mmCIF file of C-alpha atoms in Angstrom:
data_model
loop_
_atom_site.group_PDB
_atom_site.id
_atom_site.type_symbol
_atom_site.label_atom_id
_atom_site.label_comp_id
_atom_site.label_asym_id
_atom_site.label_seq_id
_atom_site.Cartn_x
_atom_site.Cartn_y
_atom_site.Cartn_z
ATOM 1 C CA UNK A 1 -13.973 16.049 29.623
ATOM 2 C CA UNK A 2 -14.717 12.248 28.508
ATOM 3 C CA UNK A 3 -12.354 11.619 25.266
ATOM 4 C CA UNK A 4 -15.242 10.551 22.466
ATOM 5 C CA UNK A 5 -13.930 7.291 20.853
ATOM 6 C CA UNK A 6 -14.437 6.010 16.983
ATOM 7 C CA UNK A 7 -14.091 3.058 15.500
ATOM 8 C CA UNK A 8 -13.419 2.874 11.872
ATOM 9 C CA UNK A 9 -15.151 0.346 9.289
ATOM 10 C CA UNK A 10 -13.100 -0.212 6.118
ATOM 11 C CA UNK A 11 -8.679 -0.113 6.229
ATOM 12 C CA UNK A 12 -8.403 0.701 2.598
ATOM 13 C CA UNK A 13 -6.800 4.428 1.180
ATOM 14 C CA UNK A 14 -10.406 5.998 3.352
ATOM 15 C CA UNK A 15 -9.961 3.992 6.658
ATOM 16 C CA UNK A 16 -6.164 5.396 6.443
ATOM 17 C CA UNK A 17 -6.814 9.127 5.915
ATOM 18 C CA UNK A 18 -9.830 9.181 8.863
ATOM 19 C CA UNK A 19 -7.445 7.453 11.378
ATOM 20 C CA UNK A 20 -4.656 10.285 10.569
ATOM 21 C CA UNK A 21 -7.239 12.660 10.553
ATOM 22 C CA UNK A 22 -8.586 11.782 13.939
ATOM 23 C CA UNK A 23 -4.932 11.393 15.831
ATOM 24 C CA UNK A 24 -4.972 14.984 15.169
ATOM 25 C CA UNK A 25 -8.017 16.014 17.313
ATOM 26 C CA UNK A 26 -7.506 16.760 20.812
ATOM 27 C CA UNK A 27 -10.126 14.610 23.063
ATOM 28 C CA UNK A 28 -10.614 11.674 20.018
ATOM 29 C CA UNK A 29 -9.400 8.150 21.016
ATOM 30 C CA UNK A 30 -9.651 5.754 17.575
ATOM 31 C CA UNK A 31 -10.445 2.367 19.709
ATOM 32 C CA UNK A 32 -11.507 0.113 17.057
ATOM 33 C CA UNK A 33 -11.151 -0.786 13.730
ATOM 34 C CA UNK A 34 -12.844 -3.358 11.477
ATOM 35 C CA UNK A 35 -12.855 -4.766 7.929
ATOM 36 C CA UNK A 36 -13.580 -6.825 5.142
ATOM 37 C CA UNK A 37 -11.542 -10.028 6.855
ATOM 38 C CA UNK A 38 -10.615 -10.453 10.149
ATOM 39 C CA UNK A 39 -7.233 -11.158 9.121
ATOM 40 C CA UNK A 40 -7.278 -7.246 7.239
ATOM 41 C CA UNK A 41 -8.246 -5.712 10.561
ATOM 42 C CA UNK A 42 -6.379 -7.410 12.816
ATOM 43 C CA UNK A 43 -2.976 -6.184 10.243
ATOM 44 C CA UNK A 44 -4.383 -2.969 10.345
ATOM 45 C CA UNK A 45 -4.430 -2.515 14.067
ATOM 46 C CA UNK A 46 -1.443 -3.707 14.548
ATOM 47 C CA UNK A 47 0.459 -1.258 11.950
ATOM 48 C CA UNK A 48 -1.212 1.440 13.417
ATOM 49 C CA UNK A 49 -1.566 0.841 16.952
ATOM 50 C CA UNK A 50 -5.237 0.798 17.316
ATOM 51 C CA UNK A 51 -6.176 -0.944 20.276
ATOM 52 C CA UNK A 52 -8.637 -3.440 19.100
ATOM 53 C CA UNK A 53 -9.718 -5.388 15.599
ATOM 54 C CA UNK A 54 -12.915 -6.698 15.209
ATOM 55 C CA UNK A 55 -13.994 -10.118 13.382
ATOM 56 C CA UNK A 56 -16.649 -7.548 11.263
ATOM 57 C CA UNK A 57 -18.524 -4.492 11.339
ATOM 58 C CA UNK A 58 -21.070 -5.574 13.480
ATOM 59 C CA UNK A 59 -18.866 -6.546 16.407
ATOM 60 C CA UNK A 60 -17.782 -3.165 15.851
ATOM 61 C CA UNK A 61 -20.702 -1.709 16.288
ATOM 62 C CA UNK A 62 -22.086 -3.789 19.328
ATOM 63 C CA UNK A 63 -18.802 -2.325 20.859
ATOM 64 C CA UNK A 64 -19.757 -0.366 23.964
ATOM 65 C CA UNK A 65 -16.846 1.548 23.687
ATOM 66 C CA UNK A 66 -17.296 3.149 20.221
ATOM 67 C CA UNK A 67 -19.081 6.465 20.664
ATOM 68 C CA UNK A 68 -18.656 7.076 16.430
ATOM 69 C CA UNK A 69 -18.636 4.977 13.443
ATOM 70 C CA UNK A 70 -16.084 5.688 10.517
ATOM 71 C CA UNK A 71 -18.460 4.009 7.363
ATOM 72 C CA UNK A 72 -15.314 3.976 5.039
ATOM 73 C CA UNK A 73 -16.345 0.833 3.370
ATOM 74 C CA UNK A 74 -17.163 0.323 -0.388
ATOM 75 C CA UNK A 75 -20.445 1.960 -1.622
ATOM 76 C CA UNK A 76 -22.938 -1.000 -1.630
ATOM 77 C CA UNK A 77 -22.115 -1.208 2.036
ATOM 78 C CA UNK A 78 -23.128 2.436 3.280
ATOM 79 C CA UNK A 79 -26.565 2.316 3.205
ATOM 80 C CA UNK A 80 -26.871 -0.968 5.723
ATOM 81 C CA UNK A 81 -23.676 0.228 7.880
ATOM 82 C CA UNK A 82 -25.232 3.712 8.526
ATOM 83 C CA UNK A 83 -28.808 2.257 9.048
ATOM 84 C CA UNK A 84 -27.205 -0.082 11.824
ATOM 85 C CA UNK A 85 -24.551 2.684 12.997
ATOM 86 C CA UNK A 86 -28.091 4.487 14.066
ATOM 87 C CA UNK A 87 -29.657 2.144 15.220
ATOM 88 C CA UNK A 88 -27.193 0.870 17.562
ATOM 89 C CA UNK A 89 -27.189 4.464 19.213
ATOM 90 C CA UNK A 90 -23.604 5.433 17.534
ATOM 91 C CA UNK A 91 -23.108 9.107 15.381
ATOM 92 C CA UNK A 92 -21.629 8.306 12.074
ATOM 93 C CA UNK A 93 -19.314 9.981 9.716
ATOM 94 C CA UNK A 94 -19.821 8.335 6.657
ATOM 95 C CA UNK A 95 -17.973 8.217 3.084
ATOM 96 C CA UNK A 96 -20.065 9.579 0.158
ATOM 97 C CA UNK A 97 -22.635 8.651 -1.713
ATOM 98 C CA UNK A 98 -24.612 7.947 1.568
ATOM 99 C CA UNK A 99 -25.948 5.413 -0.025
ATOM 100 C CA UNK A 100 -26.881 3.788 -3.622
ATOM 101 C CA UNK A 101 -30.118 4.949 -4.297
ATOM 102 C CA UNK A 102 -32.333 8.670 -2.899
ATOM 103 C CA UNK A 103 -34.980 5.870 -1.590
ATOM 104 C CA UNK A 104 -32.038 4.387 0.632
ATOM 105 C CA UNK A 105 -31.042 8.120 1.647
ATOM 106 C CA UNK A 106 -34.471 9.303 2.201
ATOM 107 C CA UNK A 107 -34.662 6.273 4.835
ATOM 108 C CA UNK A 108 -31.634 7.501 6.307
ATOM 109 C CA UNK A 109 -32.229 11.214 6.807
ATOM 110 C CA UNK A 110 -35.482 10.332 8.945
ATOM 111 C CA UNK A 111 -33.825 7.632 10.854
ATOM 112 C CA UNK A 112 -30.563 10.260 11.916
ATOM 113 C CA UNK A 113 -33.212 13.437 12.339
ATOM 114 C CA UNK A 114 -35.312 10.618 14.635
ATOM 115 C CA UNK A 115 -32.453 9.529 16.626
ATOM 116 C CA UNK A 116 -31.100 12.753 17.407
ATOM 117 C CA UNK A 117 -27.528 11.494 16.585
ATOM 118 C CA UNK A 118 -25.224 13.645 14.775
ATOM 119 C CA UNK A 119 -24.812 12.026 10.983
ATOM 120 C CA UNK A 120 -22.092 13.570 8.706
ATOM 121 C CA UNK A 121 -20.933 12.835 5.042
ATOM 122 C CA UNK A 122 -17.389 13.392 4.437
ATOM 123 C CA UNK A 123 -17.815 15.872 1.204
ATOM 124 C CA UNK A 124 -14.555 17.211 2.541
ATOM 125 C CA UNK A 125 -13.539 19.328 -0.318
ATOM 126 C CA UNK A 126 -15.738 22.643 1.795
ATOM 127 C CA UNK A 127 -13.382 22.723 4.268
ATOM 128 C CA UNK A 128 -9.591 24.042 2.523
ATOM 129 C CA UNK A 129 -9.264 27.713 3.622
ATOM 130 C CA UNK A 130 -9.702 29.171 0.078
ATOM 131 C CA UNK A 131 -12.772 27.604 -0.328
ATOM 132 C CA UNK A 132 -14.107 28.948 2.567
ATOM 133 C CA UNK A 133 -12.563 32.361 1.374
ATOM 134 C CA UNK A 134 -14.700 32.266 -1.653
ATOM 135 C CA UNK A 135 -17.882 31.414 0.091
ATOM 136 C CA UNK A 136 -17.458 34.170 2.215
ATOM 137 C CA UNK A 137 -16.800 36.633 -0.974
ATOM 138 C CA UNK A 138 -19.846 34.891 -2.923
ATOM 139 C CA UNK A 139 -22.154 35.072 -0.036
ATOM 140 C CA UNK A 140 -21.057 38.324 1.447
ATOM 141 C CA UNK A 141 -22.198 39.905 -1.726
ATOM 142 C CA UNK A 142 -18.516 40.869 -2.235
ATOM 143 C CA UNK A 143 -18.479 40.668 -5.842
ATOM 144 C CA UNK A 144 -21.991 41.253 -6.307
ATOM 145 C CA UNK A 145 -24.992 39.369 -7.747
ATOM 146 C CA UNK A 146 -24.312 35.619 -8.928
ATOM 147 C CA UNK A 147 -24.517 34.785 -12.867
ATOM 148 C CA UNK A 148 -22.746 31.673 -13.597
ATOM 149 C CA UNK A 149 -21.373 28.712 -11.661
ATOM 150 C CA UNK A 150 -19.340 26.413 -13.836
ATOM 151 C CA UNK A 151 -16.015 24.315 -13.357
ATOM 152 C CA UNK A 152 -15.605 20.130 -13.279
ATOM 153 C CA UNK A 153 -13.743 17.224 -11.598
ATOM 154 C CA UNK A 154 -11.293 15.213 -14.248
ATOM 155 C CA UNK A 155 -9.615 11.902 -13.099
ATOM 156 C CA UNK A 156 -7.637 9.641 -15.567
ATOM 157 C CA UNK A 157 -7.364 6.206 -13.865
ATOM 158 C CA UNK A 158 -10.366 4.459 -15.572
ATOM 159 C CA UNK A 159 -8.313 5.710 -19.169
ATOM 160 C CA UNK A 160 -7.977 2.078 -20.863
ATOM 161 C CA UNK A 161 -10.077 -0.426 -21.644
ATOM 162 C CA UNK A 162 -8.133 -2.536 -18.858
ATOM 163 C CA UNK A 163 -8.616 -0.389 -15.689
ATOM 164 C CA UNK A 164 -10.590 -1.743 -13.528
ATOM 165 C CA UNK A 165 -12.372 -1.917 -10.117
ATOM 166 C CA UNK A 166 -15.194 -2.519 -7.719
ATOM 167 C CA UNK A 167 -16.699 0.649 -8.776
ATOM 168 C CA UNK A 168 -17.250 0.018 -12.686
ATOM 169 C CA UNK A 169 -19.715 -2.866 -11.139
ATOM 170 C CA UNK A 170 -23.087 -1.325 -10.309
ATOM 171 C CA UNK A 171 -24.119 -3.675 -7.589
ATOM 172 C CA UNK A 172 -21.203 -2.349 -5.661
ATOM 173 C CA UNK A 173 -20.442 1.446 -6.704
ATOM 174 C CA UNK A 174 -24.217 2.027 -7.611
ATOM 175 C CA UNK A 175 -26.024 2.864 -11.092
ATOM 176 C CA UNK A 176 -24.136 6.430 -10.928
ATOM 177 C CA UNK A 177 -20.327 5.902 -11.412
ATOM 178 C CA UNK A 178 -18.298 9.389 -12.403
ATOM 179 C CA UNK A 179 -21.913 11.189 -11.312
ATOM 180 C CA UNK A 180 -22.072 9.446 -7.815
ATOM 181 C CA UNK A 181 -18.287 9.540 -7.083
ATOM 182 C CA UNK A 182 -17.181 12.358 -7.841
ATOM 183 C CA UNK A 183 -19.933 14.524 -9.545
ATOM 184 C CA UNK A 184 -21.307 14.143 -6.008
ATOM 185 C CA UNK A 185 -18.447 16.010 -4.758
ATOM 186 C CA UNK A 186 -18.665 18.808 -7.377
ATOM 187 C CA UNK A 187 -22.665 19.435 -6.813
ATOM 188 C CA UNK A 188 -22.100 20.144 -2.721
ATOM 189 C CA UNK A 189 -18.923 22.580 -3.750
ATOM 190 C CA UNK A 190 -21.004 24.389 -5.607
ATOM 191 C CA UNK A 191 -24.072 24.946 -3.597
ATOM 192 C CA UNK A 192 -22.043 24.835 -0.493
ATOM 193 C CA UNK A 193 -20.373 27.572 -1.977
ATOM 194 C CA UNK A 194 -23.067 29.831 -3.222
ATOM 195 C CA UNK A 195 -25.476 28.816 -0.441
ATOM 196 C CA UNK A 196 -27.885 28.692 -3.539
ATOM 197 C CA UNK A 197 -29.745 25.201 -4.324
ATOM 198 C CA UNK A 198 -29.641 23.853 -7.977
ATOM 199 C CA UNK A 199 -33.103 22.877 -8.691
ATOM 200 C CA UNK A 200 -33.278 21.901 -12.681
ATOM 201 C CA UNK A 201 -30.673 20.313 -14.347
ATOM 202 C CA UNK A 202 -30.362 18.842 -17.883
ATOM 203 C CA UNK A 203 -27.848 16.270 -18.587
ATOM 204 C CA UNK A 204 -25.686 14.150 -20.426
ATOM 205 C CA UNK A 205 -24.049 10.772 -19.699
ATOM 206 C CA UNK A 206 -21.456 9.015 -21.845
ATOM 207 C CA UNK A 207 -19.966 5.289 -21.322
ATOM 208 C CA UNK A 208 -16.927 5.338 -23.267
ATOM 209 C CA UNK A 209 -15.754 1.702 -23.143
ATOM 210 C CA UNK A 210 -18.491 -0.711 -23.476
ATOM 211 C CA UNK A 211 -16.736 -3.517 -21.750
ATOM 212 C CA UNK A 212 -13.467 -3.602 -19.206
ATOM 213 C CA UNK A 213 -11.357 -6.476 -18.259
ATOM 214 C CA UNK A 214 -12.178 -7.750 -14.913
ATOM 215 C CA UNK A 215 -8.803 -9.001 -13.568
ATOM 216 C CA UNK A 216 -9.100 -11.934 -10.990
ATOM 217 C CA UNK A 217 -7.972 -10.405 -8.174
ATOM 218 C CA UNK A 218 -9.478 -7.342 -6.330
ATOM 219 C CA UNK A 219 -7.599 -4.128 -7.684
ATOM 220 C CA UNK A 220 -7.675 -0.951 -5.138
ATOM 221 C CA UNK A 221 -9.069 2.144 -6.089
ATOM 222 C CA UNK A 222 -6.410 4.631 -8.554
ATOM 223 C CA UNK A 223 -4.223 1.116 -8.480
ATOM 224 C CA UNK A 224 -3.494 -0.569 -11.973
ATOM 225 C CA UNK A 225 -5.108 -3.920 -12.675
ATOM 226 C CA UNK A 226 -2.857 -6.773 -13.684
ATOM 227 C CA UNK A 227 -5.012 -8.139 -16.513
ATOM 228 C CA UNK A 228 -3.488 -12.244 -16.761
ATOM 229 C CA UNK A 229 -6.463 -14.219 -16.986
ATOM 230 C CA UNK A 230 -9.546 -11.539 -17.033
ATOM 231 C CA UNK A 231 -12.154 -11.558 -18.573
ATOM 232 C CA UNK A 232 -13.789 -9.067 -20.190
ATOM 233 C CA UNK A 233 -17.552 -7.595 -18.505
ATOM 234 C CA UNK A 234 -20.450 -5.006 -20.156
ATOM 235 C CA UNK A 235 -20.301 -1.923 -18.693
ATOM 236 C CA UNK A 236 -23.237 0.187 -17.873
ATOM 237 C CA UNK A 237 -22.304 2.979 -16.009
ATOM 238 C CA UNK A 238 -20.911 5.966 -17.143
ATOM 239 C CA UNK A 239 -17.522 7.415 -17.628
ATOM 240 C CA UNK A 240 -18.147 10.952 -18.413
ATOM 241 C CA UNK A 241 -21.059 12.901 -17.193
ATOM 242 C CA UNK A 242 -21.714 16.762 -18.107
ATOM 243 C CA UNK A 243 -24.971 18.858 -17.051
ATOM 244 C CA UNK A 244 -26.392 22.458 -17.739
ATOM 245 C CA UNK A 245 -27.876 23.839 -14.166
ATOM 246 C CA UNK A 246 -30.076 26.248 -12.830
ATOM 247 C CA UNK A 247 -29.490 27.739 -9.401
ATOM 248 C CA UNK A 248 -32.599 28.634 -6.756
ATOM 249 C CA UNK A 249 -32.190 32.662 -7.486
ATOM 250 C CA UNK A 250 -31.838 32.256 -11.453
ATOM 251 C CA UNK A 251 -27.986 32.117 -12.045
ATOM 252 C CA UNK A 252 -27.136 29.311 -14.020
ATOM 253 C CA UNK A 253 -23.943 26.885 -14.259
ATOM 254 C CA UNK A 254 -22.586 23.986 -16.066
ATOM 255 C CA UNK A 255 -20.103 21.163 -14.951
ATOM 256 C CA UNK A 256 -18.668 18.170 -16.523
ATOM 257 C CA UNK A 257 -17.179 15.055 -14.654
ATOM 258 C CA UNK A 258 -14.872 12.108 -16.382
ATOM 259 C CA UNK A 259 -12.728 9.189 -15.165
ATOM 260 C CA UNK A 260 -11.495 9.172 -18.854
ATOM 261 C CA UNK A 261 -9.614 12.419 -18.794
ATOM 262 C CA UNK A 262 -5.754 11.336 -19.675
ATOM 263 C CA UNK A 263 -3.303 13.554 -17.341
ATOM 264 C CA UNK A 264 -5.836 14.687 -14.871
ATOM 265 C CA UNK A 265 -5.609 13.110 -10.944
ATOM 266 C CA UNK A 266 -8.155 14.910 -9.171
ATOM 267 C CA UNK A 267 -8.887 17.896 -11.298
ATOM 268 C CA UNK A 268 -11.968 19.120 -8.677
ATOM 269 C CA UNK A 269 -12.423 23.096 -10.023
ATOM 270 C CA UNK A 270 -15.054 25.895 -9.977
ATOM 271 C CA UNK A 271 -15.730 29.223 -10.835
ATOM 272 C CA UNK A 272 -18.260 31.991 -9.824
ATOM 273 C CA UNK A 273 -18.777 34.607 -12.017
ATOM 274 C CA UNK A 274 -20.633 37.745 -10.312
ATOM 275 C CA UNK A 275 -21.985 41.211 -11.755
ATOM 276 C CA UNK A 276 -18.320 42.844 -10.093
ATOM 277 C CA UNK A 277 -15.918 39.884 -11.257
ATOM 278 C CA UNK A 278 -14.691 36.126 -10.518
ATOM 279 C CA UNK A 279 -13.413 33.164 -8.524
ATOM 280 C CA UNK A 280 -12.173 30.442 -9.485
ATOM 281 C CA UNK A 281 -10.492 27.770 -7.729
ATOM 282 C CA UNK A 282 -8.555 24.355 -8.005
ATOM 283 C CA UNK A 283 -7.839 20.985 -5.717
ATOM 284 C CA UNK A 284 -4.663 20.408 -6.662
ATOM 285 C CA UNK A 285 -3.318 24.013 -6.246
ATOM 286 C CA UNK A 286 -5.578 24.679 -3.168
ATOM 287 C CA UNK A 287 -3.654 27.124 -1.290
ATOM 288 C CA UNK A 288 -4.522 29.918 -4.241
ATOM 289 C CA UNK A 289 -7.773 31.372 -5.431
ATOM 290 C CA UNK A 290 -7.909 33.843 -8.704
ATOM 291 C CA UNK A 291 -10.401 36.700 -8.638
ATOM 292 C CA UNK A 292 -10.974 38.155 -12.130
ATOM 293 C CA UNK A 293 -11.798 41.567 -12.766
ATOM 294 C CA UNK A 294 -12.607 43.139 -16.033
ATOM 295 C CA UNK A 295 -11.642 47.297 -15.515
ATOM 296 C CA UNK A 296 -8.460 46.632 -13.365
ATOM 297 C CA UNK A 297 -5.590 43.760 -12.667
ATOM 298 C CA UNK A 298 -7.294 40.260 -12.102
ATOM 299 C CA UNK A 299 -6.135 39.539 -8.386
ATOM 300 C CA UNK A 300 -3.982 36.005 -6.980
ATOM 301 C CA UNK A 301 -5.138 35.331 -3.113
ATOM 302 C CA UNK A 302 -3.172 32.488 -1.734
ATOM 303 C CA UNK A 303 -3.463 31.043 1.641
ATOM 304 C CA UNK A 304 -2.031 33.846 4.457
ATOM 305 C CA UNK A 305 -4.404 33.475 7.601
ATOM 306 C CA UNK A 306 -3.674 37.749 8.315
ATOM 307 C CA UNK A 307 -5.655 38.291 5.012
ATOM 308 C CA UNK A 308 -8.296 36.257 4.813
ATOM 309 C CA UNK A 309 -12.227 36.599 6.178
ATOM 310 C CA UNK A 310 -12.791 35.127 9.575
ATOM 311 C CA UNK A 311 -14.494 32.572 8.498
ATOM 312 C CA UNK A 312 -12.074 31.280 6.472
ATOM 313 C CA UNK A 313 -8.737 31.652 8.859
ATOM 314 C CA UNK A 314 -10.589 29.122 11.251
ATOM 315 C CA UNK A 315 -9.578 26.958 8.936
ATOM 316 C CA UNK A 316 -6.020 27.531 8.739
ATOM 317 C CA UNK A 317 -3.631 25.414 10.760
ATOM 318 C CA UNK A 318 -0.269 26.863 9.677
ATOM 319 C CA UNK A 319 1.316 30.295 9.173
ATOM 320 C CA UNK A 320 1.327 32.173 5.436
ATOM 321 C CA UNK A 321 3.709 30.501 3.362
ATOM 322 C CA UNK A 322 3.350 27.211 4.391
ATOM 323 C CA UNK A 323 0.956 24.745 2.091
ATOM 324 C CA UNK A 324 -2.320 23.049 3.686
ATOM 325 C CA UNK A 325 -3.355 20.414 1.607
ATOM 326 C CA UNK A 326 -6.165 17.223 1.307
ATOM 327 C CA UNK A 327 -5.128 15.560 5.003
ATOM 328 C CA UNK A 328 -5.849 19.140 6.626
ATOM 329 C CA UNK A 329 -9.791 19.152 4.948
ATOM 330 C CA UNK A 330 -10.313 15.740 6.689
ATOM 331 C CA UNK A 331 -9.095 17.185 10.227
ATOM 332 C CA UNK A 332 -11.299 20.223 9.493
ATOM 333 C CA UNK A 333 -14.368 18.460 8.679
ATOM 334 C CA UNK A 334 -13.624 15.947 11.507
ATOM 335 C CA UNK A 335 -13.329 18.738 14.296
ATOM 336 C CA UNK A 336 -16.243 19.994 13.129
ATOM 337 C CA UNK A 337 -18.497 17.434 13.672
ATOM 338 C CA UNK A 338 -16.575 16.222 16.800
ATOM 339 C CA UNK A 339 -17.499 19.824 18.504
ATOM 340 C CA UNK A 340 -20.800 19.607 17.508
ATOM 341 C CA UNK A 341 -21.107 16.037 19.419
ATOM 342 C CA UNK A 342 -19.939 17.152 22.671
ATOM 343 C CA UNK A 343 -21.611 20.743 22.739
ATOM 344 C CA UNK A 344 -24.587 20.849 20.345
ATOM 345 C CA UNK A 345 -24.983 24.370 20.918
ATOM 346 C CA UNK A 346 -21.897 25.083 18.552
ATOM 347 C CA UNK A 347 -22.500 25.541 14.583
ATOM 348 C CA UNK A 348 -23.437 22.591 12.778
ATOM 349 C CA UNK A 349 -20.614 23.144 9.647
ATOM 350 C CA UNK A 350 -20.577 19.918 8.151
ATOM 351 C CA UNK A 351 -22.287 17.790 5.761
ATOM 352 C CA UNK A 352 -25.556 16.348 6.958
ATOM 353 C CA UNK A 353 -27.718 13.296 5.887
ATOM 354 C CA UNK A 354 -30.226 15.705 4.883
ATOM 355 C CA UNK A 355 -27.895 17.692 2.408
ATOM 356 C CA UNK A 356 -26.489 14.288 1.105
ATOM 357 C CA UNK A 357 -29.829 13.252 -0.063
ATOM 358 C CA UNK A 358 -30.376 16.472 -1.822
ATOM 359 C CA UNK A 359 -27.138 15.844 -3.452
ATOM 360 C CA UNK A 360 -28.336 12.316 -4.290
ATOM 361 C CA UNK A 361 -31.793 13.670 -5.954
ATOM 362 C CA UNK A 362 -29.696 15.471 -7.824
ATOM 363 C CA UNK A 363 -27.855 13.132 -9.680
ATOM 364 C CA UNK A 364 -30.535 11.065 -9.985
ATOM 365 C CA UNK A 365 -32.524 14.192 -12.001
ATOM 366 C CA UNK A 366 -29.117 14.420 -14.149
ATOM 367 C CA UNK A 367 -29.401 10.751 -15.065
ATOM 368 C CA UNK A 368 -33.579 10.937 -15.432
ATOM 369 C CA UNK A 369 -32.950 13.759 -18.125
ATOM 370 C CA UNK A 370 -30.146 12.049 -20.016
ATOM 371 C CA UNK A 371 -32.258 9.036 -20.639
ATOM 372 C CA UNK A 372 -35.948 11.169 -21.288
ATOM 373 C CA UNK A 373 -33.958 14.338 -23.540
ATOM 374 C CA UNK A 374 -35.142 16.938 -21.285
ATOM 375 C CA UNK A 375 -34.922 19.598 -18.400
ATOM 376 C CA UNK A 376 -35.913 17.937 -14.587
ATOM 377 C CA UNK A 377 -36.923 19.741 -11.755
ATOM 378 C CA UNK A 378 -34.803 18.238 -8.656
ATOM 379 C CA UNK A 379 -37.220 17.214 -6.181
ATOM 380 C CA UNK A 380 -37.201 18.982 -2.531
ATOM 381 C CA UNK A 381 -38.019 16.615 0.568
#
């Protein structure tokens, strides 16, 4: 069988993690790579032996040899990447939010579903083993009817007044900051998780530092800012986000995003509280999930592919005892969509367009009822 090739747009912390993630799929070549400057690609390539760096994204994508495009540029870029990824007959995997706006999404979904290309969104989080473990229990009516979803995502690097970076600016991260960036990761968990739809929300949005200082040079994402000559820039988008939900069957939830949480990395949690107990489970100690129970010992499953549902172990690389962690959700995702490319016959487990859009409807209804005071249906299309 034909190796597929990819060629990766963006070398920053994303364009690093794909390329590892793709060396570890059998019958994926990475042949290309391209970037902001020439100069950046060409470095890149060379560091990490891939075989050709283009002058910009679009010589990458006139590249005969690509078969998939990486999108793992900053936000503002998605939307016209993707749209020419398509259109230049390649299947993308792109970095979330698919886009800036539902109107650029929208315009998305119909031109993958038109194409007939395969079009993923790295929400990557579904795919540790626990978190498939849990779906199975929630879905499989394990614990029994669904009551509550809640949990949050907590980051600390926009903190001070002096942390800054491309995303604050809402040209280039979009209108949506904690909400698109990582509240977007939280609202796929939990639906992904539940297979339930949220479909009113009512929320709240909070900016806590009304202006930043914008260093001079270019600061990388979770990277301090050395603030000599900035200058200091409004900010309008938010730092903290928090919504009450209501799920498609009548359960309920609540979640609460921040970049301005001190001591918290990547704090990404949830719980699911059912009519016969609870799980709960947390990024940065991923190879455990707690199940609560009220009339007998709460329970501590950790990752041990002889004891976990079928669905789940497919998603286990290594024996019991031995810690998967974020790299191994990338691979995951990755062979997923990479099976589905060669033999579309197999399950389609991975993030679409479509489901992205939902996801971006979303969090545009959490913003639409933090500026109007009230509960919003989230639109279906």
């Amino acid at each position: 069988m034909a190796k597929l090739r990819a060629g990766i747009i963006g070398t920053g912390f994303m364009g690093k993690a794909h390329l590892e993630a793709l060396r570890r799929l059998p019958g994926v070549e990475v042949v290309a790579v391209a970037a902001s400057r020439p100069e950046k690609a060409e470095a890149f390539a060379r560091a990490h032996r891939v075989p050709r760096a283009h002058a910009d994204a679009l010589a990458l994508l006139a590249d005969p040899e690509v078969d998939v495009m990486h999108n793992c540029t900053p936000n503002h870029l998605h939307f016209v990447l993707n749209q020419a990824a398509l259109q230049a007959g390649k299947h993308v995997l792109s970095e979330k939010p698919l886009a800036l706006t539902s109107t650029e999404t929208a315009a998305l979904v119909k031109l993958a579903e038109r194409s007939g290309l395969v079009a993923a969104v790295n929400h990557c989080y579904r795919y540790y083993p626990l978190v498939q473990q849990a779906r199975a229990m929630v879905q499989g009516g394990v614990l029994g009817r669904l009551y509550l979803v809640h949990g949050a995502y907590l980051q600390d690097w926009l903190l001070y007044r002096q942390d800054f970076n491309w995303r604050v600016d809402p040209a280039r991260g979009g209108a949506l900051r904690a909400l698109g960036d990582i509240g977007s990761h939280w609202c796929d968990l939990a639906q992904y998780v539940t297979g339930r739809r949220i479909t009113h929300v009512s929320g709240q949005l909070a900016t806590v530092h009304a202006t930043r200082l914008q260093p001079q040079a270019e600061t990388a994402t979770f990277r301090s800012a050395d603030t000599r000559g900035a200058s200091e820039v409004p900010v309008t988008t938010e730092d903290y986000a928090a919504a009450l939900l209501r799920f498609e069957d009548g359960a309920s939830g609540f979640f609460a995003v921040s970049q301005v949480s001190a001591g918290h990395k990547n704090g990404l949690s949830f719980e699911v509280d059912c009519a016969e107990g609870a799980l709960r489970w947390h990024q940065e100690d991923p190879n455990v999930l707690w199940i609560g129970r009220r009339d007998r010992h709460s329970e501590i499953v950790t990752k041990d592919p002889a004891l976990l549902d079928g669905q789940a172990r497919a998603y286990v690389h290594y024996p019991a005892g031995h810690p998967e962690g974020y790299p191994d959700v990338f691979t995951n995702l990755f062979r997923n969509v990479y099976t589905h490319i060669t033999d579309r016959s197999s399950p389609a487990d991975f993030p679409t367009f479509r489901e992205a859009h939902q996801v971006a409807r979303l969090l545009e209804a959490i913003s639409l009822s933090h500026r109007e005071g009230r509960w919003v249906e989230v639109p279906l299309d």
